[in-house]
Amino acid sequence: MKKDGLKFKIADTMEGNDAAVQFSTLKDNYDVILVACSSFGDGYPPSGYEDFLKELYKARDKTFDQDPPLDGMQHAVLGFGSTIYETFQNNPRLTDKLLEECGSRRFAKRGECDDAGDDSDKTIATWEKEVFAALQDPSKMVLGSAPACKYDEPAGTIQDKDVGQGAVAKGNNEMANYMMYLLVIFVVALAIWYQKTKDAVSA
């Protein structure tokens, strides 16, 4: 739906693995990255997102001896999952945490949809509203300012997943397969025009 007076423009949409290919240039091409993702099997990333998570791990480890690879970017994450699994929201939470550790600023609290509940539509609507409001308000998108919240809000239980050897859980439960089938993993990158906000902030 078109809205008048937008202060941002959607530049690209891409699958996680496609975003991984251009990971090193993301901050040069985009200001904001929105990630919608789920977990697969025992809390691992789905196969279409595995490479992006690998890049986040590699980039996080490199920040010890060089500038953060996503420094200057801002992000928000929307997670999908079901509380019937112990690894509920593992990949979305891990992604949110790693993005920050790679230098990106969290500008909106992560949305956590629960397929086992009845509030997913409300969760998505709330997340969309908060993200849109922030993107429309330059005062909420100031680089270098404190993040909108910590990564562990609304919850922070995480199981670290080593995907360096291509370990993607195959998962035999129906819900994992169902979610992978329905939830195509997109990284939506938005190029933001604040009506010269960056110039105003630096002035």
mmCIF file with all atom_site columns, N, CA and C in Angstrom, residues 12-23 26 33-37 46-53 180 183-189:
data_model
loop_
_atom_site.group_PDB
_atom_site.id
_atom_site.type_symbol
_atom_site.label_atom_id
_atom_site.label_alt_id
_atom_site.label_comp_id
_atom_site.label_asym_id
_atom_site.label_entity_id
_atom_site.label_seq_id
_atom_site.pdbx_PDB_ins_code
_atom_site.Cartn_x
_atom_site.Cartn_y
_atom_site.Cartn_z
_atom_site.occupancy
_atom_site.B_iso_or_equiv
_atom_site.pdbx_formal_charge
_atom_site.auth_seq_id
_atom_site.auth_comp_id
_atom_site.auth_asym_id
_atom_site.auth_atom_id
_atom_site.pdbx_PDB_model_num
ATOM 1   N N  . ASP A 1 12  ? 15.774 -2.951  -1.970 1.00 0.00 ? 12  ASP A N  1
ATOM 2   C CA . ASP A 1 12  ? 15.863 -4.336  -2.445 1.00 0.00 ? 12  ASP A CA 1
ATOM 3   C C  . ASP A 1 12  ? 15.182 -5.283  -1.468 1.00 0.00 ? 12  ASP A C  1
ATOM 4   N N  . THR A 1 13  ? 14.771 -6.426  -1.977 1.00 0.00 ? 13  THR A N  1
ATOM 5   C CA . THR A 1 13  ? 14.374 -7.548  -1.137 1.00 0.00 ? 13  THR A CA 1
ATOM 6   C C  . THR A 1 13  ? 15.170 -8.744  -1.629 1.00 0.00 ? 13  THR A C  1
ATOM 7   N N  . MET A 1 14  ? 15.653 -9.549  -0.707 1.00 0.00 ? 14  MET A N  1
ATOM 8   C CA . MET A 1 14  ? 16.455 -10.696 -1.123 1.00 0.00 ? 14  MET A CA 1
ATOM 9   C C  . MET A 1 14  ? 16.436 -11.784 -0.067 1.00 0.00 ? 14  MET A C  1
ATOM 10  N N  . GLU A 1 15  ? 16.693 -13.014 -0.503 1.00 0.00 ? 15  GLU A N  1
ATOM 11  C CA . GLU A 1 15  ? 16.812 -14.132 0.411  1.00 0.00 ? 15  GLU A CA 1
ATOM 12  C C  . GLU A 1 15  ? 18.107 -13.994 1.198  1.00 0.00 ? 15  GLU A C  1
ATOM 13  N N  . GLY A 1 16  ? 18.131 -14.569 2.376  1.00 0.00 ? 16  GLY A N  1
ATOM 14  C CA . GLY A 1 16  ? 19.300 -14.447 3.237  1.00 0.00 ? 16  GLY A CA 1
ATOM 15  C C  . GLY A 1 16  ? 20.600 -14.853 2.565  1.00 0.00 ? 16  GLY A C  1
ATOM 16  N N  . ASN A 1 17  ? 20.596 -15.981 1.856  1.00 0.00 ? 17  ASN A N  1
ATOM 17  C CA . ASN A 1 17  ? 21.827 -16.441 1.211  1.00 0.00 ? 17  ASN A CA 1
ATOM 18  C C  . ASN A 1 17  ? 22.296 -15.486 0.117  1.00 0.00 ? 17  ASN A C  1
ATOM 19  N N  . ASP A 1 18  ? 21.357 -14.811 -0.537 1.00 0.00 ? 18  ASP A N  1
ATOM 20  C CA . ASP A 1 18  ? 21.737 -13.824 -1.543 1.00 0.00 ? 18  ASP A CA 1
ATOM 21  C C  . ASP A 1 18  ? 22.358 -12.595 -0.880 1.00 0.00 ? 18  ASP A C  1
ATOM 22  N N  . ALA A 1 19  ? 21.821 -12.220 0.269  1.00 0.00 ? 19  ALA A N  1
ATOM 23  C CA . ALA A 1 19  ? 22.395 -11.089 1.008  1.00 0.00 ? 19  ALA A CA 1
ATOM 24  C C  . ALA A 1 19  ? 23.793 -11.418 1.490  1.00 0.00 ? 19  ALA A C  1
ATOM 25  N N  . ALA A 1 20  ? 24.041 -12.692 1.774  1.00 0.00 ? 20  ALA A N  1
ATOM 26  C CA . ALA A 1 20  ? 25.365 -13.102 2.243  1.00 0.00 ? 20  ALA A CA 1
ATOM 27  C C  . ALA A 1 20  ? 26.440 -12.848 1.191  1.00 0.00 ? 20  ALA A C  1
ATOM 28  N N  . VAL A 1 21  ? 26.071 -12.989 -0.080 1.00 0.00 ? 21  VAL A N  1
ATOM 29  C CA . VAL A 1 21  ? 27.031 -12.802 -1.163 1.00 0.00 ? 21  VAL A CA 1
ATOM 30  C C  . VAL A 1 21  ? 27.565 -11.371 -1.179 1.00 0.00 ? 21  VAL A C  1
ATOM 31  N N  . GLN A 1 22  ? 26.705 -10.418 -0.813 1.00 0.00 ? 22  GLN A N  1
ATOM 32  C CA . GLN A 1 22  ? 27.128 -9.020  -0.821 1.00 0.00 ? 22  GLN A CA 1
ATOM 33  C C  . GLN A 1 22  ? 27.295 -8.463  0.591  1.00 0.00 ? 22  GLN A C  1
ATOM 34  N N  . PHE A 1 23  ? 27.555 -9.341  1.532  1.00 0.00 ? 23  PHE A N  1
ATOM 35  C CA . PHE A 1 23  ? 27.642 -8.930  2.928  1.00 0.00 ? 23  PHE A CA 1
ATOM 36  C C  . PHE A 1 23  ? 28.655 -7.816  3.148  1.00 0.00 ? 23  PHE A C  1
ATOM 37  N N  . LEU A 1 26  ? 27.174 -4.362  2.205  1.00 0.00 ? 26  LEU A N  1
ATOM 38  C CA . LEU A 1 26  ? 25.836 -3.977  2.656  1.00 0.00 ? 26  LEU A CA 1
ATOM 39  C C  . LEU A 1 26  ? 25.810 -2.547  3.202  1.00 0.00 ? 26  LEU A C  1
ATOM 40  N N  . ILE A 1 33  ? 18.541 -2.450  7.490  1.00 0.00 ? 33  ILE A N  1
ATOM 41  C CA . ILE A 1 33  ? 18.232 -3.813  7.078  1.00 0.00 ? 33  ILE A CA 1
ATOM 42  C C  . ILE A 1 33  ? 17.154 -4.364  7.997  1.00 0.00 ? 33  ILE A C  1
ATOM 43  N N  . LEU A 1 34  ? 16.092 -4.883  7.402  1.00 0.00 ? 34  LEU A N  1
ATOM 44  C CA . LEU A 1 34  ? 15.025 -5.541  8.138  1.00 0.00 ? 34  LEU A CA 1
ATOM 45  C C  . LEU A 1 34  ? 15.108 -7.027  7.846  1.00 0.00 ? 34  LEU A C  1
ATOM 46  N N  . VAL A 1 35  ? 15.089 -7.843  8.888  1.00 0.00 ? 35  VAL A N  1
ATOM 47  C CA . VAL A 1 35  ? 15.226 -9.283  8.718  1.00 0.00 ? 35  VAL A CA 1
ATOM 48  C C  . VAL A 1 35  ? 13.979 -9.982  9.258  1.00 0.00 ? 35  VAL A C  1
ATOM 49  N N  . ALA A 1 36  ? 13.369 -10.807 8.424  1.00 0.00 ? 36  ALA A N  1
ATOM 50  C CA . ALA A 1 36  ? 12.259 -11.660 8.853  1.00 0.00 ? 36  ALA A CA 1
ATOM 51  C C  . ALA A 1 36  ? 12.724 -13.099 8.712  1.00 0.00 ? 36  ALA A C  1
ATOM 52  N N  . CYS A 1 37  ? 12.790 -13.839 9.818  1.00 0.00 ? 37  CYS A N  1
ATOM 53  C CA . CYS A 1 37  ? 13.335 -15.188 9.740  1.00 0.00 ? 37  CYS A CA 1
ATOM 54  C C  . CYS A 1 37  ? 12.717 -16.102 10.793 1.00 0.00 ? 37  CYS A C  1
ATOM 55  N N  . PRO A 1 46  ? 17.203 -21.815 8.638  1.00 0.00 ? 46  PRO A N  1
ATOM 56  C CA . PRO A 1 46  ? 16.744 -22.560 7.457  1.00 0.00 ? 46  PRO A CA 1
ATOM 57  C C  . PRO A 1 46  ? 17.813 -22.505 6.375  1.00 0.00 ? 46  PRO A C  1
ATOM 58  N N  . SER A 1 47  ? 17.777 -23.429 5.433  1.00 0.00 ? 47  SER A N  1
ATOM 59  C CA . SER A 1 47  ? 18.830 -23.517 4.418  1.00 0.00 ? 47  SER A CA 1
ATOM 60  C C  . SER A 1 47  ? 18.946 -22.244 3.586  1.00 0.00 ? 47  SER A C  1
ATOM 61  N N  . GLY A 1 48  ? 17.859 -21.531 3.384  1.00 0.00 ? 48  GLY A N  1
ATOM 62  C CA . GLY A 1 48  ? 17.902 -20.307 2.599  1.00 0.00 ? 48  GLY A CA 1
ATOM 63  C C  . GLY A 1 48  ? 18.479 -19.118 3.344  1.00 0.00 ? 48  GLY A C  1
ATOM 64  N N  . TYR A 1 49  ? 18.851 -19.342 4.606  1.00 0.00 ? 49  TYR A N  1
ATOM 65  C CA . TYR A 1 49  ? 19.360 -18.253 5.454  1.00 0.00 ? 49  TYR A CA 1
ATOM 66  C C  . TYR A 1 49  ? 20.714 -18.590 6.062  1.00 0.00 ? 49  TYR A C  1
ATOM 67  N N  . GLU A 1 50  ? 21.135 -19.819 5.886  1.00 0.00 ? 50  GLU A N  1
ATOM 68  C CA . GLU A 1 50  ? 22.341 -20.311 6.550  1.00 0.00 ? 50  GLU A CA 1
ATOM 69  C C  . GLU A 1 50  ? 23.573 -19.474 6.227  1.00 0.00 ? 50  GLU A C  1
ATOM 70  N N  . ASP A 1 51  ? 23.764 -19.116 4.961  1.00 0.00 ? 51  ASP A N  1
ATOM 71  C CA . ASP A 1 51  ? 24.975 -18.383 4.572  1.00 0.00 ? 51  ASP A CA 1
ATOM 72  C C  . ASP A 1 51  ? 25.033 -17.002 5.216  1.00 0.00 ? 51  ASP A C  1
ATOM 73  N N  . PHE A 1 52  ? 23.863 -16.372 5.384  1.00 0.00 ? 52  PHE A N  1
ATOM 74  C CA . PHE A 1 52  ? 23.858 -15.049 6.008  1.00 0.00 ? 52  PHE A CA 1
ATOM 75  C C  . PHE A 1 52  ? 24.280 -15.147 7.466  1.00 0.00 ? 52  PHE A C  1
ATOM 76  N N  . LEU A 1 53  ? 23.794 -16.175 8.160  1.00 0.00 ? 53  LEU A N  1
ATOM 77  C CA . LEU A 1 53  ? 24.193 -16.351 9.557  1.00 0.00 ? 53  LEU A CA 1
ATOM 78  C C  . LEU A 1 53  ? 25.690 -16.647 9.658  1.00 0.00 ? 53  LEU A C  1
ATOM 79  N N  . MET A 1 180 ? 9.232  -23.879 7.261  1.00 0.00 ? 180 MET A N  1
ATOM 80  C CA . MET A 1 180 ? 10.208 -23.621 6.219  1.00 0.00 ? 180 MET A CA 1
ATOM 81  C C  . MET A 1 180 ? 9.504  -23.464 4.874  1.00 0.00 ? 180 MET A C  1
ATOM 82  N N  . LEU A 1 183 ? 7.485  -19.909 5.202  1.00 0.00 ? 183 LEU A N  1
ATOM 83  C CA . LEU A 1 183 ? 8.226  -18.698 5.515  1.00 0.00 ? 183 LEU A CA 1
ATOM 84  C C  . LEU A 1 183 ? 9.473  -18.585 4.664  1.00 0.00 ? 183 LEU A C  1
ATOM 85  N N  . VAL A 1 184 ? 9.322  -17.978 3.507  1.00 0.00 ? 184 VAL A N  1
ATOM 86  C CA . VAL A 1 184 ? 10.482 -17.670 2.688  1.00 0.00 ? 184 VAL A CA 1
ATOM 87  C C  . VAL A 1 184 ? 11.272 -16.605 3.442  1.00 0.00 ? 184 VAL A C  1
ATOM 88  N N  . ILE A 1 185 ? 12.550 -16.799 3.607  1.00 0.00 ? 185 ILE A N  1
ATOM 89  C CA . ILE A 1 185 ? 13.345 -15.906 4.430  1.00 0.00 ? 185 ILE A CA 1
ATOM 90  C C  . ILE A 1 185 ? 13.847 -14.738 3.594  1.00 0.00 ? 185 ILE A C  1
ATOM 91  N N  . PHE A 1 186 ? 13.391 -13.564 3.936  1.00 0.00 ? 186 PHE A N  1
ATOM 92  C CA . PHE A 1 186 ? 13.782 -12.374 3.209  1.00 0.00 ? 186 PHE A CA 1
ATOM 93  C C  . PHE A 1 186 ? 14.611 -11.448 4.081  1.00 0.00 ? 186 PHE A C  1
ATOM 94  N N  . VAL A 1 187 ? 15.596 -10.867 3.488  1.00 0.00 ? 187 VAL A N  1
ATOM 95  C CA . VAL A 1 187 ? 16.279 -9.737  4.094  1.00 0.00 ? 187 VAL A CA 1
ATOM 96  C C  . VAL A 1 187 ? 15.836 -8.533  3.279  1.00 0.00 ? 187 VAL A C  1
ATOM 97  N N  . VAL A 1 188 ? 15.115 -7.645  3.901  1.00 0.00 ? 188 VAL A N  1
ATOM 98  C CA . VAL A 1 188 ? 14.597 -6.482  3.212  1.00 0.00 ? 188 VAL A CA 1
ATOM 99  C C  . VAL A 1 188 ? 15.472 -5.293  3.556  1.00 0.00 ? 188 VAL A C  1
ATOM 100 N N  . ALA A 1 189 ? 16.187 -4.807  2.604  1.00 0.00 ? 189 ALA A N  1
ATOM 101 C CA . ALA A 1 189 ? 17.097 -3.693  2.840  1.00 0.00 ? 189 ALA A CA 1
ATOM 102 C C  . ALA A 1 189 ? 16.453 -2.408  2.362  1.00 0.00 ? 189 ALA A C  1
#
